[in-house]
Short mmCIF file of C-alpha atoms in Angstrom, two decimals:
data_model
loop_
_atom_site.label_atom_id
_atom_site.label_comp_id
_atom_site.label_asym_id
_atom_site.label_seq_id
_atom_site.Cartn_x
_atom_site.Cartn_y
_atom_site.Cartn_z
CA MET A 20 -0.18 0.07 0.05
CA PRO A 21 1.49 3.09 -1.04
CA SER A 22 2.11 6.29 1.22
CA VAL A 23 2.51 9.86 0.51
CA LYS A 24 3.26 12.78 2.27
CA VAL A 25 0.60 15.31 3.38
CA TYR A 26 1.88 18.95 3.68
CA LYS A 27 0.14 22.21 4.55
CA GLN A 28 -0.53 24.74 1.91
CA THR A 29 2.06 26.86 3.84
CA GLY A 30 4.59 24.07 2.76
CA GLU A 31 5.17 22.25 6.30
CA GLU A 32 4.51 18.29 6.45
CA ALA A 33 1.20 17.40 8.33
CA GLY A 34 1.62 13.56 8.17
CA ASN A 35 1.32 10.46 6.00
CA ILE A 36 -1.55 9.41 3.88
CA GLU A 37 -2.23 5.55 2.95
CA LEU A 38 -3.64 5.16 -0.57
CA ASP A 39 -5.60 1.98 -1.97
CA ASP A 40 -3.60 -0.47 -3.70
CA SER A 41 -6.18 -0.92 -6.34
CA VAL A 42 -6.35 2.82 -7.35
CA PHE A 43 -2.88 4.32 -6.75
CA ALA A 44 -0.44 1.18 -7.24
CA ALA A 45 -2.11 0.16 -10.72
CA GLU A 46 0.35 -1.24 -13.02
CA TYR A 47 1.58 1.19 -16.18
CA ASN A 48 -0.75 0.76 -18.95
CA GLU A 49 0.68 2.93 -21.69
CA ALA A 50 -1.67 1.38 -24.87
CA LEU A 51 -4.71 2.17 -22.36
CA ILE A 52 -4.17 5.34 -21.31
CA HIS A 53 -3.57 6.70 -25.31
CA GLN A 54 -6.98 5.11 -25.85
CA ALA A 55 -8.69 7.21 -23.37
CA VAL A 56 -6.79 10.30 -24.42
CA VAL A 57 -7.34 9.72 -28.16
CA ALA A 58 -11.04 8.90 -27.37
CA GLN A 59 -11.44 11.99 -25.27
CA ARG A 60 -10.28 14.27 -27.50
CA ASN A 61 -12.27 12.88 -30.16
CA ASN A 62 -15.36 13.31 -28.06
CA ALA A 63 -14.65 16.91 -27.69
CA ARG A 64 -14.54 17.55 -31.66
CA GLN A 65 -17.47 19.35 -33.06
CA GLY A 66 -17.58 17.51 -36.74
CA THR A 67 -19.19 20.51 -38.13
CA LYS A 68 -16.83 21.62 -40.73
CA CYS A 69 -17.97 21.50 -44.27
CA ALA A 70 -16.71 22.26 -47.80
CA LEU A 71 -18.36 21.50 -51.01
CA THR A 72 -17.29 19.32 -54.04
CA ARG A 73 -17.55 20.33 -57.62
CA THR A 74 -20.82 18.61 -57.68
CA GLU A 75 -22.35 20.95 -55.17
CA VAL A 76 -20.74 24.41 -56.19
CA ARG A 77 -23.14 26.83 -58.30
CA GLY A 78 -22.28 27.20 -61.86
CA GLY A 79 -19.95 25.66 -64.17
CA GLY A 80 -22.40 23.68 -66.42
CA ILE A 81 -20.95 24.31 -69.80
CA LYS A 82 -17.69 23.47 -71.20
CA PRO A 83 -15.33 26.79 -70.64
CA TRP A 84 -14.07 26.27 -74.23
CA ARG A 85 -14.01 23.68 -76.87
CA GLN A 86 -11.25 20.30 -76.55
CA LYS A 87 -9.10 21.12 -78.98
CA GLY A 88 -7.86 23.86 -81.12
CA THR A 89 -7.64 26.73 -78.63
CA GLY A 90 -3.72 26.03 -77.18
CA ARG A 91 -5.08 26.01 -73.95
CA ALA A 92 -5.50 22.98 -71.35
CA ARG A 93 -8.35 20.76 -71.76
CA GLN A 94 -11.09 21.99 -69.19
CA GLY A 95 -14.92 20.30 -68.52
CA SER A 96 -15.81 22.84 -65.77
CA ILE A 97 -15.08 26.09 -63.95
CA ARG A 98 -15.90 24.57 -60.99
CA SER A 99 -13.04 21.76 -61.37
CA PRO A 100 -10.73 21.76 -58.24
CA GLN A 101 -8.21 23.65 -60.09
CA TRP A 102 -10.06 26.43 -60.60
CA THR A 103 -10.58 29.46 -57.97
CA GLY A 104 -14.36 28.97 -56.72
CA GLY A 105 -14.35 25.45 -57.58
CA GLY A 106 -15.12 22.72 -55.60
CA VAL A 107 -12.85 20.70 -52.70
CA VAL A 108 -11.21 17.33 -53.46
CA PHE A 109 -12.28 15.40 -50.53
CA ALA A 110 -14.47 17.84 -49.22
CA PRO A 111 -14.68 17.37 -45.42
CA LYS A 112 -18.40 16.84 -44.18
CA PRO A 113 -20.36 16.89 -41.08
CA ARG A 114 -19.97 13.80 -38.80
CA ASP A 115 -19.39 12.03 -35.39
CA PHE A 116 -15.90 11.58 -34.30
CA SER A 117 -17.05 10.15 -30.87
CA GLN A 118 -15.58 6.79 -29.53
CA LYS A 119 -16.85 4.76 -26.70
CA VAL A 120 -14.75 3.60 -24.05
CA ASN A 121 -16.32 1.10 -21.36
CA LYS A 122 -16.03 2.08 -17.49
CA GLN A 123 -13.51 -0.51 -17.17
CA ALA A 124 -11.39 0.44 -19.34
CA LYS A 125 -11.90 4.15 -18.15
CA ARG A 126 -11.47 3.12 -14.59
CA GLY A 127 -8.17 1.34 -15.47
CA ALA A 128 -7.02 4.26 -17.51
CA ILE A 129 -7.21 6.68 -14.91
CA CYS A 130 -5.70 4.49 -12.11
CA SER A 131 -2.77 3.78 -13.98
CA ALA A 132 -2.53 7.54 -14.92
CA LEU A 133 -2.56 8.18 -11.18
CA SER A 134 -0.19 5.21 -10.28
CA GLU A 135 2.45 6.84 -12.63
CA LYS A 136 2.01 10.19 -11.12
CA ILE A 137 3.17 8.80 -7.74
CA ARG A 138 6.26 6.66 -8.94
CA ILE A 139 7.69 9.54 -10.85
CA GLY A 140 6.98 11.85 -7.84
CA GLU A 141 4.18 14.15 -9.39
CA PHE A 142 1.74 13.67 -6.87
CA THR A 143 1.42 15.99 -4.12
CA VAL A 144 -1.11 15.76 -1.32
CA VAL A 145 -2.06 18.73 0.63
CA ASP A 146 -4.63 18.83 3.75
CA GLU A 147 -6.53 21.48 2.31
CA ILE A 148 -6.51 24.63 0.20
CA LYS A 149 -8.21 27.67 1.40
CA ILE A 150 -7.41 30.98 0.33
CA GLU A 151 -8.78 34.46 -1.20
CA PRO A 152 -9.47 34.70 -4.77
CA LYS A 153 -6.18 36.36 -5.72
CA THR A 154 -3.43 35.22 -7.87
CA LYS A 155 -0.48 36.38 -5.49
CA GLU A 156 -1.96 34.28 -2.91
CA MET A 157 -2.00 30.70 -5.37
CA VAL A 158 1.63 31.66 -6.26
CA LYS A 159 2.35 31.42 -2.50
CA VAL A 160 1.11 28.47 -2.08
CA LEU A 161 2.78 26.75 -5.23
CA SER A 162 5.90 28.48 -4.23
CA ALA A 163 5.84 27.21 -0.60
CA LEU A 164 5.07 23.41 -2.20
CA LYS A 165 8.00 24.13 -4.40
CA LEU A 166 5.91 22.70 -7.32
CA PRO A 167 6.90 23.50 -11.06
CA LYS A 168 4.92 25.90 -13.32
CA LYS A 169 2.85 23.02 -14.73
CA VAL A 170 0.26 22.07 -12.09
CA LEU A 171 -3.08 20.63 -12.11
CA VAL A 172 -4.96 21.28 -8.67
CA VAL A 173 -7.68 18.87 -8.17
CA LEU A 174 -10.19 19.85 -5.35
CA THR A 175 -13.03 17.72 -4.00
CA GLU A 176 -15.78 20.41 -5.19
CA ALA A 177 -15.33 23.24 -7.68
CA ASP A 178 -13.92 26.39 -5.32
CA ALA A 179 -14.55 29.38 -6.93
CA ALA A 180 -11.54 31.16 -4.78
CA VAL A 181 -8.92 28.70 -6.03
CA VAL A 182 -10.39 28.87 -9.40
CA ARG A 183 -10.03 32.23 -9.69
CA ALA A 184 -6.63 32.46 -7.87
CA ALA A 185 -5.21 30.22 -10.47
CA GLY A 186 -7.11 31.36 -13.60
CA ASN A 187 -4.54 33.80 -14.35
CA ILE A 188 -1.50 31.68 -13.48
CA PRO A 189 -0.11 30.05 -16.75
CA GLY A 190 0.13 26.01 -16.55
CA VAL A 191 -2.08 25.84 -13.76
CA SER A 192 -5.56 24.40 -14.20
CA THR A 193 -8.09 23.28 -11.54
CA LEU A 194 -10.30 20.40 -11.62
CA PRO A 195 -12.81 18.89 -8.95
CA CYS A 196 -12.27 15.47 -8.36
CA ASN A 197 -15.33 14.06 -9.80
CA GLN A 198 -14.51 15.33 -13.14
CA ILE A 199 -10.66 13.93 -13.06
CA ASN A 200 -9.82 12.66 -16.44
CA VAL A 201 -6.86 10.54 -18.01
CA TYR A 202 -6.12 13.73 -20.49
CA ASP A 203 -5.46 16.39 -17.73
CA LEU A 204 -3.74 13.92 -15.67
CA VAL A 205 -1.32 13.21 -18.63
CA ALA A 206 -1.01 17.06 -20.03
CA SER A 207 -0.17 18.35 -16.59
CA GLY A 208 3.12 18.30 -14.64
CA THR A 209 2.29 17.75 -11.16
CA CYS A 210 -0.76 16.55 -9.89
CA LEU A 211 -1.65 18.74 -6.52
CA ILE A 212 -4.46 17.30 -4.43
CA THR A 213 -6.38 17.88 -1.45
CA LYS A 214 -6.59 14.88 0.87
CA GLU A 215 -10.35 14.73 1.15
CA ALA A 216 -10.06 14.52 -2.74
CA VAL A 217 -8.36 11.38 -2.45
CA LYS A 218 -10.37 9.89 -0.57
CA LYS A 219 -13.24 10.75 -3.06
CA ILE A 220 -11.26 9.28 -5.75
CA GLU A 221 -10.55 6.44 -3.99
CA GLU A 222 -14.56 5.82 -3.26
CA ALA A 223 -15.19 6.40 -6.63
CA TYR A 224 -12.53 3.99 -8.58
CA LYS A 225 -11.64 1.55 -5.85
CA ALA A 226 -11.87 -2.07 -7.10
#
């Protein structure tokens, strides 16, 4: 059972916390994480882009000039792709990019990503974050904990003060624990998580 230190937001140690093996000591599965990230990114796509093919562009019904004798290249329509205002070759059309990831695969990917964060030392637990909604207050917390510029702050629930304080810091993002996902875990540097959020994640993803 992995054990990590718990810090106060001032940077002082506040004890240790035992983590559940099934959630925070899972085997690293790069293929599963990749599948979950690709699916998440595809599910975020609108799929609304559209362009016209040569058959859909208005006009161009008559041959612009005769086939032979003009000295120019033969042309069949002024709506062919090589003409300005012509159609698009293999034009994109509205489509659904969504991919389904079953619950077990999603759970496995999140547990694998969290476990890897602990193994490489990019997982910091803090007892709580109580600050005013000011950027300098969040900067103080990150400096006290000696965290890098890229941080994902995971809270028990959305805290307007913390969200606002972190909003203007490049590379720092916030997320309530019930919205934790593989992409944000992989894209972030260090995961800064509250002690209570750890318990909530264990309850949600415990095998």
